[in-house]
PDB file of C-alpha atoms in Angstrom:
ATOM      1  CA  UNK A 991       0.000   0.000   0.000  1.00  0.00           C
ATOM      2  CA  UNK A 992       1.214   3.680  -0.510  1.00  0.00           C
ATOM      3  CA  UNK A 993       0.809   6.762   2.198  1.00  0.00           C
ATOM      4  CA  UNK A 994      -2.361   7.695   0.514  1.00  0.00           C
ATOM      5  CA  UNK A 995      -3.978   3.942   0.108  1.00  0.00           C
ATOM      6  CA  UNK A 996      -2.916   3.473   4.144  1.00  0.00           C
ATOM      7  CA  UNK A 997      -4.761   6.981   4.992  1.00  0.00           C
ATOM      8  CA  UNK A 998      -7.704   5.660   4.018  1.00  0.00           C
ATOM      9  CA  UNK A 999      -7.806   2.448   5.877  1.00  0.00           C
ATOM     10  CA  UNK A1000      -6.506   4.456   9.126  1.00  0.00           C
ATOM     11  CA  UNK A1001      -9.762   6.711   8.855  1.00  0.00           C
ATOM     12  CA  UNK A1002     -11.792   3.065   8.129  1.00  0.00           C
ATOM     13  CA  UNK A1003     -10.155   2.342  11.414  1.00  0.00           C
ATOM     14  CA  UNK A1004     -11.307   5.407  13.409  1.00  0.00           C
ATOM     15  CA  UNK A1005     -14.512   5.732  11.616  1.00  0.00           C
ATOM     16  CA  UNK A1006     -15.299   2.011  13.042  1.00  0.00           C
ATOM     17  CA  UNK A1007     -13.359   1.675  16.487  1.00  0.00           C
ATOM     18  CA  UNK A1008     -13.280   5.328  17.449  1.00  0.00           C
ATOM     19  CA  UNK A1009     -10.286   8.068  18.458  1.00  0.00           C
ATOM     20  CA  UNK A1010      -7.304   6.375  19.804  1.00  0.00           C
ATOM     21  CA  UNK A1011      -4.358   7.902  21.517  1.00  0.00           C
ATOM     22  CA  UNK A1012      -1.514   5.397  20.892  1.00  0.00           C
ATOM     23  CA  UNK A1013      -0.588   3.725  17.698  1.00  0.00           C
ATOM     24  CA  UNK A1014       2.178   0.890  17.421  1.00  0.00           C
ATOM     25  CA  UNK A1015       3.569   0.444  14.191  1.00  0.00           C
ATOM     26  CA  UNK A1016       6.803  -1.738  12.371  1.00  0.00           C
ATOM     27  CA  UNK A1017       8.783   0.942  10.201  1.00  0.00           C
ATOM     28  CA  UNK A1018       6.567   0.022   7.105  1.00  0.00           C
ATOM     29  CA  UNK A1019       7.633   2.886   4.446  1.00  0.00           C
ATOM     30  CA  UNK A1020       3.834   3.561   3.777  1.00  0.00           C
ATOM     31  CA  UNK A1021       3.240   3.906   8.306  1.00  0.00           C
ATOM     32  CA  UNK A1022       5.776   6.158   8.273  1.00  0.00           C
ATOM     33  CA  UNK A1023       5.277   8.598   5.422  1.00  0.00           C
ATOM     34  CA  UNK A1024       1.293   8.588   6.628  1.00  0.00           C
ATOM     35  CA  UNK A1025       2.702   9.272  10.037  1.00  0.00           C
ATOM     36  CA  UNK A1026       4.675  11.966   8.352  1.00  0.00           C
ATOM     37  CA  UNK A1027       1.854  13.572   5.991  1.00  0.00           C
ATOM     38  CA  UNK A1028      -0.945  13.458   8.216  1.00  0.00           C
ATOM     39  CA  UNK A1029       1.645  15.145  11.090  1.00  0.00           C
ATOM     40  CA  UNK A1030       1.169  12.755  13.645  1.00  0.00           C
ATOM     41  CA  UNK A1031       3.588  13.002  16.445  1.00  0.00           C
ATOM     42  CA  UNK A1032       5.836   9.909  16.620  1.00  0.00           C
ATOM     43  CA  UNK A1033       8.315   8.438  19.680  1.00  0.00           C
ATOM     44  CA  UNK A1034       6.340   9.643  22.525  1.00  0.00           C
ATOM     45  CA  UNK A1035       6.505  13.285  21.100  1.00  0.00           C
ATOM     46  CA  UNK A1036       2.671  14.568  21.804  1.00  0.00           C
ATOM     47  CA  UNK A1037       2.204  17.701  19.420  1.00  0.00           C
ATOM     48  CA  UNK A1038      -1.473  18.563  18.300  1.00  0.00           C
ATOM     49  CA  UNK A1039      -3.328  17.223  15.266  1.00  0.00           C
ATOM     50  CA  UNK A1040      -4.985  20.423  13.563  1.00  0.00           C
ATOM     51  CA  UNK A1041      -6.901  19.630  10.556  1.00  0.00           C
ATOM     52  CA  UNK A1042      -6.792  15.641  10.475  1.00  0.00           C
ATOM     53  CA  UNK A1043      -7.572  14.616  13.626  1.00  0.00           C
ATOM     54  CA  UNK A1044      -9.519  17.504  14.905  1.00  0.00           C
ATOM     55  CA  UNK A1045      -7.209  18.121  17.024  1.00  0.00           C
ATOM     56  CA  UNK A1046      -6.660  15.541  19.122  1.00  0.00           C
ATOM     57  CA  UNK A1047      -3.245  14.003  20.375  1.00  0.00           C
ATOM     58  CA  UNK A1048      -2.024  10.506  18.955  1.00  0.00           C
ATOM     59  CA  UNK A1049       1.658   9.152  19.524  1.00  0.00           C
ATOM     60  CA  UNK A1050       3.110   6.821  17.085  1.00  0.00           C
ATOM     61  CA  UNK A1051       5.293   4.741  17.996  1.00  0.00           C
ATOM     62  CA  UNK A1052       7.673   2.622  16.068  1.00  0.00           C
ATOM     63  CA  UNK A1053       9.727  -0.065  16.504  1.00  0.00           C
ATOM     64  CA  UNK A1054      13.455   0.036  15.818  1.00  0.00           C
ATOM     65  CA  UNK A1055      14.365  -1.007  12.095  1.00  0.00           C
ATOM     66  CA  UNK A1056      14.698  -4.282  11.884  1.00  0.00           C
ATOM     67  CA  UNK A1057      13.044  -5.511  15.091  1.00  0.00           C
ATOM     68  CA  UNK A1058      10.005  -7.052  13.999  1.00  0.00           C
ATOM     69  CA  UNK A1059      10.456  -9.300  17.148  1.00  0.00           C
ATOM     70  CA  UNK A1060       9.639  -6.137  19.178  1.00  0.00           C
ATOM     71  CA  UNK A1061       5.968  -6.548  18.423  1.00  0.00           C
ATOM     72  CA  UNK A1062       5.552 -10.458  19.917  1.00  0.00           C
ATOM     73  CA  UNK A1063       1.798  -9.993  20.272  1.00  0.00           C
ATOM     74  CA  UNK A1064       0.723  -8.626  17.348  1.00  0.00           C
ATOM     75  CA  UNK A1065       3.234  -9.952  14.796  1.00  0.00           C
ATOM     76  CA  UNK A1066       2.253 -13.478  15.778  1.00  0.00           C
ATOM     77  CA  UNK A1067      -1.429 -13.076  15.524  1.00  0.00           C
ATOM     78  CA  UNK A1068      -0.708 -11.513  11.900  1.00  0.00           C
ATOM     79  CA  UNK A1069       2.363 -14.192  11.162  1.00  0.00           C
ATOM     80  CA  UNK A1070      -0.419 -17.560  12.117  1.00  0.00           C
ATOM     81  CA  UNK A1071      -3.905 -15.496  10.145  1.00  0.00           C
ATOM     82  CA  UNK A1072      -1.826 -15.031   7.033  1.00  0.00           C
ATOM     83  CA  UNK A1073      -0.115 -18.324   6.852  1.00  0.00           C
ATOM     84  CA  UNK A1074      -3.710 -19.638   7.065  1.00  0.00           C
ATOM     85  CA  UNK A1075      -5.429 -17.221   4.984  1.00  0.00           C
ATOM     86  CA  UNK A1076      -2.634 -17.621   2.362  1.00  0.00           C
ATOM     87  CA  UNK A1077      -3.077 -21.663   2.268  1.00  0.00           C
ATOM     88  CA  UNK A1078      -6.770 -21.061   2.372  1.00  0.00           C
ATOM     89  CA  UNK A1079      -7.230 -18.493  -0.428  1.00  0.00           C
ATOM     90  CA  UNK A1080      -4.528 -20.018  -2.707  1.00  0.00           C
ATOM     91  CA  UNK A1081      -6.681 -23.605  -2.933  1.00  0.00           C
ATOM     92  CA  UNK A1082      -9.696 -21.863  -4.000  1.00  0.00           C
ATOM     93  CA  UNK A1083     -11.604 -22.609  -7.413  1.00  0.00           C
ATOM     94  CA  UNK A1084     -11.765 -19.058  -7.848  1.00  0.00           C
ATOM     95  CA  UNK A1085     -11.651 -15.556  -6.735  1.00  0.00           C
ATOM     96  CA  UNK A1086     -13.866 -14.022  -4.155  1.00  0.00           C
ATOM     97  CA  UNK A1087     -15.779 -11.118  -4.455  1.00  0.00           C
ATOM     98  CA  UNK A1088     -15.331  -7.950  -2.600  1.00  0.00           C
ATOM     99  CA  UNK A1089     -18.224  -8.555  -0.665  1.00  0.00           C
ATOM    100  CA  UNK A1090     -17.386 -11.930   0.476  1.00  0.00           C
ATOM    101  CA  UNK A1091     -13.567 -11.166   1.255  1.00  0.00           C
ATOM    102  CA  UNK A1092     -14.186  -8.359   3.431  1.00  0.00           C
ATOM    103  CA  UNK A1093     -17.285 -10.536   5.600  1.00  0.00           C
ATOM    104  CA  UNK A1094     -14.632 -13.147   5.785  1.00  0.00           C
ATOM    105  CA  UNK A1095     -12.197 -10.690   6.996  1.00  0.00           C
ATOM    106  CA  UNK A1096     -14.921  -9.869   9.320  1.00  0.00           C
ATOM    107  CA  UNK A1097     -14.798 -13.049  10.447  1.00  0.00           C
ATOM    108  CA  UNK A1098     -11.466 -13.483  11.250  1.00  0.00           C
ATOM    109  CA  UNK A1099     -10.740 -10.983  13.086  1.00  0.00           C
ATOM    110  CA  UNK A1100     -13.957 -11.593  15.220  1.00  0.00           C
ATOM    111  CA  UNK A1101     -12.057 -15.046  15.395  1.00  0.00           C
ATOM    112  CA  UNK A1102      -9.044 -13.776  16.568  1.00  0.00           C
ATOM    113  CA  UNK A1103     -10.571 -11.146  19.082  1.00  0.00           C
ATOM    114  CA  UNK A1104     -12.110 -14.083  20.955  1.00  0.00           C
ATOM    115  CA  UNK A1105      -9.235 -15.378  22.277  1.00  0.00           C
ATOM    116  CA  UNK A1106      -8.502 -16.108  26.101  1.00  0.00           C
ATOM    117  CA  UNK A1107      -6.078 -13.362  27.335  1.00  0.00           C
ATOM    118  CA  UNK A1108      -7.265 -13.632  31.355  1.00  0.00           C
ATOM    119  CA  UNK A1109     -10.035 -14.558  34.168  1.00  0.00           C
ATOM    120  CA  UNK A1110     -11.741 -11.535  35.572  1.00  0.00           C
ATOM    121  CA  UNK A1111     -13.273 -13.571  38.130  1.00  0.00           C
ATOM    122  CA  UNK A1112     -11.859 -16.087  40.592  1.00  0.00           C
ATOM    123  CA  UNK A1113     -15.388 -17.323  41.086  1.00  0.00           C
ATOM    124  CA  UNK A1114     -14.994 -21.016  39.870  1.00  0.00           C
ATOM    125  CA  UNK A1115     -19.204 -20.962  38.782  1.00  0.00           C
ATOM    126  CA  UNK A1116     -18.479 -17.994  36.758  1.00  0.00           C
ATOM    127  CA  UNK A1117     -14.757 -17.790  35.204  1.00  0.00           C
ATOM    128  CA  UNK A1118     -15.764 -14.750  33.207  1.00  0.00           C
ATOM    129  CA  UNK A1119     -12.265 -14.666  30.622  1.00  0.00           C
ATOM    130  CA  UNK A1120     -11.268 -11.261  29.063  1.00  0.00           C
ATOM    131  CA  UNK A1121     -10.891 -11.071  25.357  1.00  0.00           C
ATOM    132  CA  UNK A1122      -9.800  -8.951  22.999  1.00  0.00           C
ATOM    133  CA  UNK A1123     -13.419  -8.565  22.190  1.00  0.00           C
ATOM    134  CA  UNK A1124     -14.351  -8.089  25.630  1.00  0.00           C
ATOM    135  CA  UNK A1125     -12.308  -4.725  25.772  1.00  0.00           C
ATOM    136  CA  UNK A1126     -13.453  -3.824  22.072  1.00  0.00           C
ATOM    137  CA  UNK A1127     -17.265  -4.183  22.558  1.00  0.00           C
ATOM    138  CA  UNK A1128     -17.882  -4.007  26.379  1.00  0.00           C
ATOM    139  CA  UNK A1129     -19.514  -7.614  26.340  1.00  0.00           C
ATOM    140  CA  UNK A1130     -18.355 -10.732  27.691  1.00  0.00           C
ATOM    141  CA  UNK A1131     -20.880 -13.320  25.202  1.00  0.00           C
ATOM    142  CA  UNK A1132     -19.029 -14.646  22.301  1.00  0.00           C
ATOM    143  CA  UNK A1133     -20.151 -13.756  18.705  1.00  0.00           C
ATOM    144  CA  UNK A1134     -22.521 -15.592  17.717  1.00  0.00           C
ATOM    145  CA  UNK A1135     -22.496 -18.413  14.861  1.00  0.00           C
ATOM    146  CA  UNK A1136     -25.185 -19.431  12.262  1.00  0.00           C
ATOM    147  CA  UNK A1137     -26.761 -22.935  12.744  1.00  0.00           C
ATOM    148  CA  UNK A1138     -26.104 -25.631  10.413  1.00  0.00           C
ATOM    149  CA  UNK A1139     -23.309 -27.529   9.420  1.00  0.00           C
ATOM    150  CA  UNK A1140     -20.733 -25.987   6.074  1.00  0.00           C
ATOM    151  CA  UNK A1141     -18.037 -27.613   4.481  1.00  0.00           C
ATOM    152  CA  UNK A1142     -16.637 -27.272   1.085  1.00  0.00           C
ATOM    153  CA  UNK A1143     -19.865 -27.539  -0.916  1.00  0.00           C
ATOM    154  CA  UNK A1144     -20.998 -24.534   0.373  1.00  0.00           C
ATOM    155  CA  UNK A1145     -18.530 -22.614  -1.783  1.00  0.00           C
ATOM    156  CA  UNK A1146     -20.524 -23.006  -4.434  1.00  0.00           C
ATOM    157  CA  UNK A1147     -23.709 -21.716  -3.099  1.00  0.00           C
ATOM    158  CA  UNK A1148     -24.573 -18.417  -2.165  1.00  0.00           C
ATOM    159  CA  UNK A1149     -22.323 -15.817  -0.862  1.00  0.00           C
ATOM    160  CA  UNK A1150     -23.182 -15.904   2.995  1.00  0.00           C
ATOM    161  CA  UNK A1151     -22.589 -19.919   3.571  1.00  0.00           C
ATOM    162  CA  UNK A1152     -19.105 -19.453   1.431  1.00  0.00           C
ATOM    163  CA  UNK A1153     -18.161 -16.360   4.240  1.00  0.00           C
ATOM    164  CA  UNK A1154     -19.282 -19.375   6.793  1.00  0.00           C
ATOM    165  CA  UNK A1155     -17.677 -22.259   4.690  1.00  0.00           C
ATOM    166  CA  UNK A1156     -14.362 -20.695   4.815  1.00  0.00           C
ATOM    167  CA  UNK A1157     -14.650 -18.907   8.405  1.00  0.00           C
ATOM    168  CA  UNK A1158     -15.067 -22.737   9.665  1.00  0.00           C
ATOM    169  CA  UNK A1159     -11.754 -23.926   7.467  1.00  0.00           C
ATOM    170  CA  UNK A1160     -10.512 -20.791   9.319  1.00  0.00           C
ATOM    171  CA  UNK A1161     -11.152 -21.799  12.480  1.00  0.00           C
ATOM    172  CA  UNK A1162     -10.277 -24.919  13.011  1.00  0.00           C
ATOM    173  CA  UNK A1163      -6.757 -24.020  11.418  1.00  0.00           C
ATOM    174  CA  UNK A1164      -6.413 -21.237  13.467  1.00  0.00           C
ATOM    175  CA  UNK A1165      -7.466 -22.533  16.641  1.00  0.00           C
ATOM    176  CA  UNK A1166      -5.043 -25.687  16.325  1.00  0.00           C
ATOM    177  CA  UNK A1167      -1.756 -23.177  15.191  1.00  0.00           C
ATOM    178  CA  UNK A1168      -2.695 -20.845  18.548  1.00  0.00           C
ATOM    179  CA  UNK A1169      -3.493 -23.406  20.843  1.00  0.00           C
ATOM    180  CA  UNK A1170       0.247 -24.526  20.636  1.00  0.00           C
ATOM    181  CA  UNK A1171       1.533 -21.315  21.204  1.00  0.00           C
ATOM    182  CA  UNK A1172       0.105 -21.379  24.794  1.00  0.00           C
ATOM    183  CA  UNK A1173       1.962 -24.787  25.324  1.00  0.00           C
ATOM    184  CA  UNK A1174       5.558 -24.531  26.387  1.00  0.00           C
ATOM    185  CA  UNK A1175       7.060 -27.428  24.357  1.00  0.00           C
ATOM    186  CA  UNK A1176       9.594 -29.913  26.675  1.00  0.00           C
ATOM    187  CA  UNK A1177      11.091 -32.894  25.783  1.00  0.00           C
ATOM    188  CA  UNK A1178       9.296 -36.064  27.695  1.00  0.00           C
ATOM    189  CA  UNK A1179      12.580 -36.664  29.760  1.00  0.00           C
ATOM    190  CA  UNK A1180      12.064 -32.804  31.439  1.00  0.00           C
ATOM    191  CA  UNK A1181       9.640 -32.436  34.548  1.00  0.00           C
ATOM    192  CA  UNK A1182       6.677 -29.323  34.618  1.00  0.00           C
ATOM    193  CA  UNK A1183       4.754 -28.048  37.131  1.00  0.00           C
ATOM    194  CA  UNK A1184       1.989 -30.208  37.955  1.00  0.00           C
ATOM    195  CA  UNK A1185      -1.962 -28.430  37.563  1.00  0.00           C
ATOM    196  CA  UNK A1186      -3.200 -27.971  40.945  1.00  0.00           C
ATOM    197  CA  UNK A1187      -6.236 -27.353  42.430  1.00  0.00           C
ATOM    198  CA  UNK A1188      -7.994 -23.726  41.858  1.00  0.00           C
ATOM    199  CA  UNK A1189      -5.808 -23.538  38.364  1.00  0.00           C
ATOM    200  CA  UNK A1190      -7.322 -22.202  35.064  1.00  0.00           C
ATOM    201  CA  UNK A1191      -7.299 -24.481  32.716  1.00  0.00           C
ATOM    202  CA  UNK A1192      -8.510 -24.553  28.475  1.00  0.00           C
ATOM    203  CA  UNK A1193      -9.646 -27.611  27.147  1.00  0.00           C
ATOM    204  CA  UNK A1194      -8.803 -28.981  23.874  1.00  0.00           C
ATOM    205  CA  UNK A1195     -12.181 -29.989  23.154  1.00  0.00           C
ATOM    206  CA  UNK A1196     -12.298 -30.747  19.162  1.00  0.00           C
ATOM    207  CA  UNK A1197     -16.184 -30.550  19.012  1.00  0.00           C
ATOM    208  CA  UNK A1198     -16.069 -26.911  20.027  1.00  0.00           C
ATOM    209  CA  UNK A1199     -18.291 -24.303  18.187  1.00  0.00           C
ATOM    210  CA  UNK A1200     -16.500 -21.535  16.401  1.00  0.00           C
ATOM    211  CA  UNK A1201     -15.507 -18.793  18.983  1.00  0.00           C
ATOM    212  CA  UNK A1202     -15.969 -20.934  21.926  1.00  0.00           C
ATOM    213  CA  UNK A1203     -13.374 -21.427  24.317  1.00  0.00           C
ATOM    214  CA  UNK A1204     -14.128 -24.469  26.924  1.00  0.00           C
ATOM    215  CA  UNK A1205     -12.651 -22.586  30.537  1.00  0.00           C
ATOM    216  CA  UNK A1206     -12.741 -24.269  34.215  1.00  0.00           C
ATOM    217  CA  UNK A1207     -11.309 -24.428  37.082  1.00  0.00           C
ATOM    218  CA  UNK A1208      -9.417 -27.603  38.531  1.00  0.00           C
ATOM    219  CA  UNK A1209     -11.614 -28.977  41.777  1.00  0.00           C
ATOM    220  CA  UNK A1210      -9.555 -32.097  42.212  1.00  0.00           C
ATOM    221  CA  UNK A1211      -6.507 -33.813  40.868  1.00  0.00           C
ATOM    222  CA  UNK A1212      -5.459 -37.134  40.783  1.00  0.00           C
ATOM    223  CA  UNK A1213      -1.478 -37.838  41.684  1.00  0.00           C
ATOM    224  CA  UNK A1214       0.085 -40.978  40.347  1.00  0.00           C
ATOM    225  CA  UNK A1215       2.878 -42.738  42.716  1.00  0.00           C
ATOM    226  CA  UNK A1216       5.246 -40.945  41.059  1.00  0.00           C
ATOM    227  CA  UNK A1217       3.545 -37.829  42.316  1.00  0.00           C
ATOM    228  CA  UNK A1218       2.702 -36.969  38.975  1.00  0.00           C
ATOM    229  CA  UNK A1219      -0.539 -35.216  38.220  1.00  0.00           C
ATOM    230  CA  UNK A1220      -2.181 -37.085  35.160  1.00  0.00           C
ATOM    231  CA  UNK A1221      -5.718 -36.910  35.834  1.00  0.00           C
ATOM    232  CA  UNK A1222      -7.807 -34.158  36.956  1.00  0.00           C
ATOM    233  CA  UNK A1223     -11.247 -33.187  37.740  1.00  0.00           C
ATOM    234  CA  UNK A1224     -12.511 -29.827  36.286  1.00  0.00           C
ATOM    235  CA  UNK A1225     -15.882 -27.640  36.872  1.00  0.00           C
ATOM    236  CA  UNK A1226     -16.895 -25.745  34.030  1.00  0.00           C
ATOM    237  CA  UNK A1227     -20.006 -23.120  34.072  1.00  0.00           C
ATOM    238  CA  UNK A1228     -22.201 -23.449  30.996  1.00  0.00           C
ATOM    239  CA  UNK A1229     -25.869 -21.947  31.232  1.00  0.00           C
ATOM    240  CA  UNK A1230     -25.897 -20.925  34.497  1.00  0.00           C
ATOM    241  CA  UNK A1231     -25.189 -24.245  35.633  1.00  0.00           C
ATOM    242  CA  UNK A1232     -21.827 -25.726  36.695  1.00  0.00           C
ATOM    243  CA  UNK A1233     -20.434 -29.717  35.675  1.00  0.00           C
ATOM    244  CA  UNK A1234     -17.599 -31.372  36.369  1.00  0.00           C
ATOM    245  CA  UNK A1235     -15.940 -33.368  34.192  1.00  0.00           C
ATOM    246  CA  UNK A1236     -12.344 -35.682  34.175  1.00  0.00           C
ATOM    247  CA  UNK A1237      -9.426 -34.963  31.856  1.00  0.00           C
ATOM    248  CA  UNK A1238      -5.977 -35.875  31.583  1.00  0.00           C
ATOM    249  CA  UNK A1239      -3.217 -33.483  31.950  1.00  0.00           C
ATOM    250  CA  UNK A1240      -2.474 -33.645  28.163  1.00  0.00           C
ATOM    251  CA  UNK A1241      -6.042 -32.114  26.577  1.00  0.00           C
ATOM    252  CA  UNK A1242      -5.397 -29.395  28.963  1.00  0.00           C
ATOM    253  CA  UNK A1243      -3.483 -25.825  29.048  1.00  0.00           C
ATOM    254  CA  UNK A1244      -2.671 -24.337  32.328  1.00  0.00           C
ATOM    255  CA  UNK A1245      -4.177 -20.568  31.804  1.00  0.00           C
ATOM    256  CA  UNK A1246      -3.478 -19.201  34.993  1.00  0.00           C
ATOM    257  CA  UNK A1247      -2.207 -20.661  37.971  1.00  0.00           C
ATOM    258  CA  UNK A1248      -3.915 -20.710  41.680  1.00  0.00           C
ATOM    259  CA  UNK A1249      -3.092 -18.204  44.781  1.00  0.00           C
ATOM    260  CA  UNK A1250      -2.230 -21.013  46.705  1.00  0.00           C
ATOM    261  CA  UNK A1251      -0.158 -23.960  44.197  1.00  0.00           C
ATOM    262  CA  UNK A1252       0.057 -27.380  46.305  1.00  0.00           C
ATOM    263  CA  UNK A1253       4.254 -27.485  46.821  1.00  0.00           C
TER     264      UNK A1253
END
């Protein structure tokens, strides 16, 4: 994209999320000569936007050159979406239409926004998880989903169930390629931590819907003779109702781990 071609997606940006005072950018040659033309301060440098941004202060800031690894967070959600998207797109019969690329773009980044980032409660009958969306929209429900089942036929139907088609190939690709990012990879030989009771914990439940993430806390665990935790019982909150349910160690992620960890 040139300056001009990135202007207009950064007023798409306001015009849909609002002002904003901070902006973190790579040195991308078309971020920094819209930083330049639209007279944005950059480097913590607060000066007032006049005739852009009514005047209202935003600070740019940029990472070194060359130091992509500076922006962890976002550079791996971008570097696991367009791996995916790239595969995705690529194996297509044919091109999509504006309309349907930008609702599937839609998608995705309502996909992405539902991720787990941390409990607000400590009340194991209602682990209420912040999200990305959660800060975004003020709400804690996930997005919703159509009914019914899509797969590849629905590419050739109309435009709505290819969006849902391809969210769904979307999904399940995306949810596999983040789920090991939260996993700290050892080799068998090397001891961990074991899950205690009052830990967070994500299940690795492959029948999930899309933007559903299956939360609860550990009530009981289970310690081989070893003293190795294996087994575990967890309570999850669904519908205003609680159930507990038994999983080993290995379809589990530690999220976040209790006040009080058993030595």
């Amino acid at each position: 994209m040139d300056t001009s071609s990135f202007i207009n997606s950064f007023r798409r940006f306001f015009a849909i999320r609002g002002q904003v005072k901070t902006i973190r950018s790579d040195r991308g040659t078309n971020f920094v000569g819209a930083c330049r033309e639209l007279g944005i301060s950059s480097n913590l440098n607060y000066e007032e936007i006049e005739s852009f941004l009514s005047k209202q202060e935003v600070c740019w800031i940029f990472n070194p050159p060359h130091a992509s690894h500076m922006g962890g967070v976002w550079e791996r959600m971008i570097g696991v979406a367009r791996r995916i998207l790239d595969s995705m797109l690529l194996q297509l019969p044919s091109k999509l239409s504006h309309e349907v690329l930008i609702t599937l773009m839609a998608e995705v980044t309502a996909i992405v926004n539902s991720r787990p980032l941390t409990p607000v409660s400590t009340d194991p009958e209602d682990p209420q998880i912040l999200t990305p969306a959660t800060l975004l929209t003020q709400k804690f429900a996930s997005y919703p989903v159509p009914s019914g089942n899509f797969d590849g036929k629905d590419l050739y139907k109309r435009q709505w169930r290819q969006v849902q088609s391809l969210a769904k190939v979307f999904w399940d690709r995306w949810r596999k390629q983040y789920l090991s990012t939260l996993q700290v990879r050892r080799k068998w030989q090397s001891d961990r931590l074991n899950i205690n009771t009052g830990d967070l914990v994500l299940l690795k439940d492959q029948h999930t819907k899309r933007n559903e993430w299956p939360m609860g806390r550990v009530t009981k665990t289970f310690p081989d003779k070893d003293g190795k935790v294996r087994k575990v019982e967890i309570k999850i909150a669904r519908d205003g109702s609680s159930t507990l349910f038994f999983r080993p160690v290995t379809e589990l992620i530690l999220l976040l781990q209790s006040e009080d960890p058993a030595p």
